C-alpha positions as CSV (number, residue, x, y, z in Angstrom):
1,M,-13.1,-56.3,-20.9
2,E,-16.5,-57.8,-20.1
3,I,-17.7,-60.7,-22.1
4,N,-19.9,-60.0,-24.6
5,E,-22.5,-63.0,-23.9
6,T,-24.5,-62.1,-27.0
7,F,-21.8,-63.0,-29.2
8,S,-20.5,-66.2,-27.8
9,Q,-23.9,-67.6,-28.1
10,Y,-24.3,-66.8,-31.3
11,S,-20.9,-68.5,-32.1
12,D,-21.6,-71.4,-29.9
13,L,-24.8,-71.5,-32.5
14,L,-22.9,-71.3,-35.3
15,Y,-20.4,-74.2,-34.4
16,T,-23.0,-76.5,-33.4
17,T,-24.4,-75.5,-37.1
18,T,-21.3,-76.3,-38.6
19,V,-21.1,-79.8,-37.3
20,A,-24.4,-80.4,-38.7
21,I,-23.5,-79.4,-42.3
22,Y,-20.3,-80.8,-42.3
23,V,-21.9,-83.9,-41.0
24,L,-24.4,-83.7,-44.6
25,A,-21.4,-82.7,-46.6
26,L,-19.8,-86.2,-45.5
27,L,-22.9,-88.1,-46.2
28,F,-23.0,-86.5,-49.8
29,T,-19.5,-87.1,-50.9
30,L,-19.3,-90.5,-49.1
31,F,-22.4,-91.0,-51.6
32,E,-20.5,-89.6,-54.6
33,Q,-17.6,-91.8,-53.6
34,A,-19.5,-94.9,-53.3
35,F,-21.8,-94.6,-56.7
36,G,-20.2,-92.0,-58.6
37,A,-17.2,-94.1,-59.9
38,K,-19.7,-96.4,-61.8
39,G,-20.6,-93.3,-63.8
40,R,-17.1,-92.4,-64.3
41,L,-16.3,-95.7,-65.8
42,A,-19.5,-96.1,-67.6
43,A,-18.7,-92.9,-69.4
44,E,-15.0,-94.0,-70.3
45,R,-16.2,-97.2,-71.6
46,S,-18.8,-95.2,-73.9
47,R,-16.1,-92.8,-75.1
48,K,-13.9,-95.8,-76.0
49,R,-16.8,-97.6,-77.8
50,V,-17.4,-94.8,-79.6
51,L,-13.7,-94.3,-80.7
52,V,-13.4,-97.6,-82.1
53,G,-16.8,-97.1,-84.1
54,A,-15.5,-94.2,-85.7
55,G,-12.1,-96.0,-86.4
56,G,-10.1,-94.4,-83.7
57,P,-7.8,-96.6,-81.1
58,D,-9.5,-99.2,-78.7
59,S,-9.1,-99.3,-75.6
60,D,-5.2,-100.9,-75.6
61,D,-3.9,-97.6,-77.1
62,S,-5.0,-95.2,-74.7
63,A,-1.5,-93.9,-74.5
64,A,-1.7,-93.2,-77.9
65,I,-5.0,-90.8,-76.9
66,E,-3.4,-89.0,-74.3
67,D,-0.1,-88.4,-76.6
68,G,-2.1,-87.1,-79.2
69,D,-0.7,-89.3,-81.4
70,A,-4.2,-90.6,-83.0
71,P,-7.0,-88.3,-84.0
72,V,-9.8,-88.1,-81.5
73,E,-13.4,-87.3,-82.2
74,P,-14.7,-84.2,-79.9
75,E,-16.2,-85.7,-76.9
76,A,-19.9,-84.9,-76.6
77,P,-20.7,-83.5,-73.2
78,R,-22.0,-86.0,-71.0
79,A,-24.9,-85.5,-68.7
80,I,-24.1,-85.4,-65.2
81,G,-25.2,-88.2,-63.0
82,R,-27.0,-88.3,-60.0
83,A,-23.7,-89.1,-58.1
84,E,-22.0,-86.1,-58.8
85,R,-24.4,-83.7,-58.6
86,I,-25.0,-85.1,-54.9
87,G,-20.8,-84.6,-54.6
88,R,-21.2,-81.1,-56.2
89,M,-23.8,-80.0,-53.2
90,G,-21.5,-81.9,-50.8
91,A,-18.8,-79.5,-52.0
92,A,-21.3,-76.5,-52.0
93,L,-22.2,-77.4,-48.1
94,L,-18.4,-77.8,-47.2
95,V,-17.8,-74.4,-48.6
96,L,-20.8,-73.4,-46.5
97,G,-20.1,-74.7,-43.6
98,A,-16.6,-73.0,-43.7
99,L,-17.8,-69.8,-43.9
100,L,-20.1,-70.6,-41.0
101,Q,-17.1,-71.8,-38.9
102,L,-15.1,-68.7,-39.8
103,S,-18.3,-66.5,-38.5
104,A,-17.8,-68.6,-35.1
105,I,-14.7,-68.1,-34.7
106,V,-14.9,-64.0,-35.7
107,L,-17.7,-64.0,-33.3
108,R,-15.8,-65.8,-30.7
109,G,-13.1,-63.0,-31.0
110,L,-15.3,-60.4,-30.7
111,A,-16.4,-61.7,-27.7
112,V,-13.8,-61.8,-25.8
113,H,-11.8,-58.8,-27.1
114,R,-8.8,-61.3,-28.2
115,A,-7.6,-63.7,-30.5
116,P,-10.1,-66.5,-30.4
117,W,-7.7,-69.1,-29.7
118,G,-6.8,-68.7,-25.9
119,N,-8.0,-72.1,-25.3
120,M,-8.2,-75.8,-26.5
121,Y,-11.5,-75.3,-27.6
122,E,-10.9,-72.2,-29.5
123,Y,-7.9,-73.4,-31.0
124,G,-9.4,-76.7,-31.9
125,M,-12.0,-74.8,-33.7
126,A,-9.5,-72.6,-35.5
127,V,-7.4,-76.0,-36.5
128,T,-10.5,-77.8,-38.2
129,F,-11.3,-74.6,-40.3
130,I,-7.4,-74.6,-41.6
131,T,-8.2,-78.1,-42.5
132,V,-11.4,-77.6,-44.3
133,V,-9.9,-74.4,-46.4
134,A,-6.7,-76.6,-47.5
135,W,-9.1,-79.5,-48.3
136,L,-10.9,-76.9,-50.6
137,V,-7.6,-75.8,-52.4
138,V,-6.6,-79.5,-52.7
139,I,-9.9,-80.0,-54.5
140,K,-9.4,-77.0,-56.6
141,K,-6.0,-78.3,-58.0
142,F,-6.8,-82.0,-58.2
143,P,-9.7,-83.9,-59.2
144,V,-10.5,-85.4,-55.7
145,R,-13.7,-83.9,-54.8
146,H,-15.3,-87.3,-54.1
147,L,-12.4,-88.2,-51.4
148,T,-13.9,-85.3,-49.3
149,G,-15.9,-87.8,-46.9
150,F,-12.7,-89.2,-45.9
151,L,-11.4,-86.0,-44.8
152,L,-14.4,-84.8,-43.1
153,L,-14.8,-88.1,-41.2
154,P,-11.6,-87.2,-38.5
155,V,-13.1,-83.1,-38.8
156,V,-16.3,-84.3,-37.3
157,I,-15.0,-86.2,-34.8
158,L,-12.6,-83.9,-34.0
159,M,-14.9,-81.2,-33.9
160,F,-17.3,-83.2,-32.0
161,I,-14.8,-83.5,-29.1
162,N,-13.9,-80.1,-29.1
163,G,-17.8,-78.8,-28.3
164,T,-18.1,-81.6,-26.0
165,L,-14.7,-82.3,-24.0
166,L,-13.2,-79.3,-24.7
167,Y,-15.7,-76.9,-24.5
168,T,-14.7,-73.8,-22.1
169,V,-17.1,-71.0,-21.9
170,A,-15.8,-67.2,-23.0
171,A,-13.5,-66.1,-20.8
172,P,-10.7,-63.7,-20.5
173,V,-7.0,-65.8,-20.9
174,V,-4.5,-66.3,-18.0
175,P,-1.8,-63.6,-17.5
176,A,0.7,-65.8,-19.2
177,L,-1.3,-65.9,-22.6
178,Q,-1.7,-62.0,-22.4
179,S,0.8,-61.5,-25.1
180,Y,1.4,-60.4,-28.5
181,W,2.8,-63.9,-28.9
182,L,-0.5,-65.3,-28.7
183,Y,-0.9,-63.8,-32.4
184,I,2.4,-65.0,-33.7
185,H,3.1,-68.5,-32.0
186,V,-0.5,-70.2,-31.5
187,S,-1.7,-68.7,-34.8
188,A,1.2,-70.3,-36.8
189,A,0.6,-73.7,-34.9
190,I,-3.1,-73.7,-35.7
191,I,-2.3,-73.4,-39.6
192,G,0.8,-75.9,-39.5
193,S,-1.5,-78.4,-37.9
194,G,-4.4,-77.9,-39.4
195,V,-2.9,-78.2,-42.7
196,F,-1.1,-81.8,-41.5
197,L,-4.0,-83.4,-41.5
198,V,-4.6,-83.1,-45.0
199,P,-1.4,-85.5,-46.0
200,G,-2.5,-87.6,-43.2
201,V,-6.0,-88.4,-44.9
202,A,-4.1,-88.7,-48.1
203,S,-1.1,-90.9,-46.8
204,V,-4.0,-93.6,-45.5
205,L,-5.8,-93.5,-49.0
206,Y,-2.5,-94.3,-50.6
207,L,-1.8,-97.2,-48.4
208,F,-5.4,-98.7,-49.8
209,R,-4.9,-97.8,-53.2
210,T,-1.6,-99.8,-53.0
211,A,-2.7,-102.5,-51.6
212,H,-5.6,-102.6,-54.2
213,D,-3.0,-102.2,-56.5
214,R,-1.0,-105.2,-55.4
215,N,-4.1,-107.6,-54.9
216,P,-7.2,-106.2,-57.0
217,A,-9.5,-109.1,-55.8
218,K,-9.1,-108.2,-52.2
219,F,-9.8,-104.4,-52.7
220,A,-12.5,-104.6,-55.6
221,G,-14.6,-102.8,-54.0
222,F,-13.1,-99.7,-52.8
223,G,-9.8,-99.6,-54.4
224,P,-10.5,-98.6,-57.8
225,K,-12.9,-95.9,-56.6
226,L,-9.6,-94.2,-55.4
227,P,-7.5,-91.8,-57.6
228,A,-3.7,-93.2,-58.7
229,A,-1.3,-93.5,-55.8
230,D,0.6,-90.9,-57.7
231,V,-1.9,-88.6,-57.0
232,L,-2.4,-89.4,-53.7
233,D,1.5,-89.1,-53.0
234,R,1.6,-85.7,-54.7
235,I,-1.1,-84.3,-52.6
236,A,0.5,-85.8,-49.1
237,Y,3.8,-84.4,-50.2
238,R,2.7,-80.8,-51.2
239,A,0.7,-80.5,-48.1
240,T,3.5,-81.3,-46.1
241,I,5.9,-79.0,-47.8
242,V,3.6,-76.1,-46.9
243,A,2.9,-77.2,-43.7
244,F,6.5,-78.0,-42.1
245,P,8.0,-74.4,-42.3
246,I,4.7,-72.9,-40.9
247,F,4.8,-75.5,-37.7
248,T,8.5,-74.9,-37.5
249,F,8.0,-71.1,-37.5
250,G,5.6,-71.9,-34.6
251,V,7.7,-74.1,-32.4
252,L,10.6,-71.3,-32.5
253,C,8.6,-69.1,-31.3
254,G,7.1,-71.1,-28.8
255,A,10.7,-71.6,-27.4
256,V,10.8,-67.7,-27.6
257,W,7.7,-67.2,-26.0
258,A,8.5,-69.7,-23.1
259,E,11.7,-68.1,-22.3
260,A,10.1,-64.8,-22.0
261,A,7.1,-66.1,-19.8
262,W,8.9,-69.1,-18.0
263,G,12.3,-68.1,-18.2
264,R,13.8,-71.2,-20.4
265,F,13.5,-72.2,-23.8
266,W,12.1,-75.6,-23.1
267,G,11.3,-77.7,-20.1
268,W,9.8,-80.8,-21.5
269,D,6.3,-79.9,-21.2
270,P,4.3,-82.8,-22.7
271,K,2.6,-80.7,-25.2
272,E,6.4,-79.0,-26.1
273,T,7.5,-82.5,-26.3
274,V,5.0,-84.3,-28.2
275,A,5.0,-81.3,-31.0
276,F,8.7,-81.5,-31.3
277,I,8.3,-85.4,-31.7
278,A,5.9,-84.3,-34.1
279,W,8.5,-82.1,-36.0
280,V,11.1,-84.5,-36.0
281,I,9.1,-87.0,-37.6
282,Y,8.0,-84.5,-40.4
283,A,11.7,-83.3,-40.9
284,A,12.5,-87.0,-41.2
285,Y,9.6,-87.6,-43.8
286,L,10.7,-84.6,-46.2
287,H,14.4,-85.6,-45.7
288,S,13.9,-89.1,-46.7
289,R,11.9,-87.9,-49.6
290,A,14.7,-85.3,-50.6
291,T,17.9,-87.9,-49.8
292,A,17.1,-91.3,-50.0
293,G,14.6,-91.0,-52.2
294,W,12.0,-92.7,-50.3
295,R,8.8,-92.5,-51.8
296,G,5.9,-95.0,-51.6
297,T,4.5,-97.0,-48.6
298,R,7.5,-96.5,-46.6
299,A,7.2,-92.3,-46.9
300,A,3.5,-92.9,-46.7
301,V,3.9,-94.8,-43.3
302,I,6.2,-91.8,-41.8
303,N,3.6,-89.5,-42.7
304,I,0.5,-91.2,-41.0
305,V,2.8,-91.7,-37.6
306,G,3.4,-87.8,-38.0
307,F,-0.7,-87.1,-38.6
308,S,-1.1,-89.5,-35.7
309,V,1.3,-87.7,-33.2
310,T,-0.2,-84.2,-34.5
311,I,-3.7,-85.5,-33.7
312,F,-2.8,-86.7,-29.9
313,N,-1.1,-83.3,-29.2
314,L,-4.2,-81.6,-30.6
315,F,-6.9,-82.9,-28.4
316,F,-5.6,-85.5,-26.2
317,V,-2.9,-84.1,-24.3
318,N,-4.6,-82.0,-22.2
319,L,-6.8,-84.9,-21.3
320,V,-4.3,-87.0,-20.4
321,T,-1.5,-84.7,-18.7
322,A,-0.7,-81.9,-16.8
323,G,1.8,-79.1,-17.8
324,L,2.5,-75.7,-18.4
325,H,0.1,-75.6,-21.6
326,S,-3.0,-77.5,-19.3
327,Y,-4.5,-73.6,-19.6
328,A,-7.0,-75.0,-21.7
329,G,-9.9,-75.0,-19.1
330,V,-9.6,-78.7,-19.3
331,S,-9.9,-80.0,-15.6
């Protein structure tokens, strides 16, 4: 079919706009991260002063407050500080950016009359979209909205690389990709890889938090503003549990597709090999958590290694190697 150039141009425009909006959201949420903690700490100190003045437990009895052993006066609604308002604006911009990015993906698909992940540019666009959606789910379940900037930083960098070094004009796919497996294998790889970026960022922040807990003076300006280490550990673990079976399904489907297209299930193609290495690392992470009880720093390091391998496989394999997966329009 003929390429719809109008839809393609609008898709490219929306992609560029999405990057700009993500940059604004990044700045807004970093502002909340930098200055919002002061407001939270001040509100906590104010709450404790009210409780002490009313004859309630002081700051040393926080465990009793949490367990409900002591009567606590209802806390008056506190005013939302400027940093928190800016943080909420950043979250709203994140949602807007995700909607625009989804529109860019849909228009790209309409322009080429196929699944919009037939080359590395389209693939990277879809992966970063999944990452943002996964993070929106995380901040809905955990009070970590102020960490959004740390997630958006790699997303913006990857989208910039994707839109410059990996950009490909809208065009039909090569014959090897003209298969229904494009919808099954590649979509599973996109979802798994996109979600994997979330535990990677959470694990990096976990190491900073635990480093602060061991040496508060060394990380006094940054460590206290991060959530508790166990919160970051739970985010990393739960996100990995979600992503791993989807990624596994994608790897298995890729082997089946490879047999149908190239006559073998495995050929040590660079992208296949690096994907398998990533799968082994994440399998080791989950296995060590379930059997050896590895938690904390050791588990976080394994997750970060998997995160690094995933990023390398997503965006750099096609730039530094040549193989059967080099259909990406990157020469």
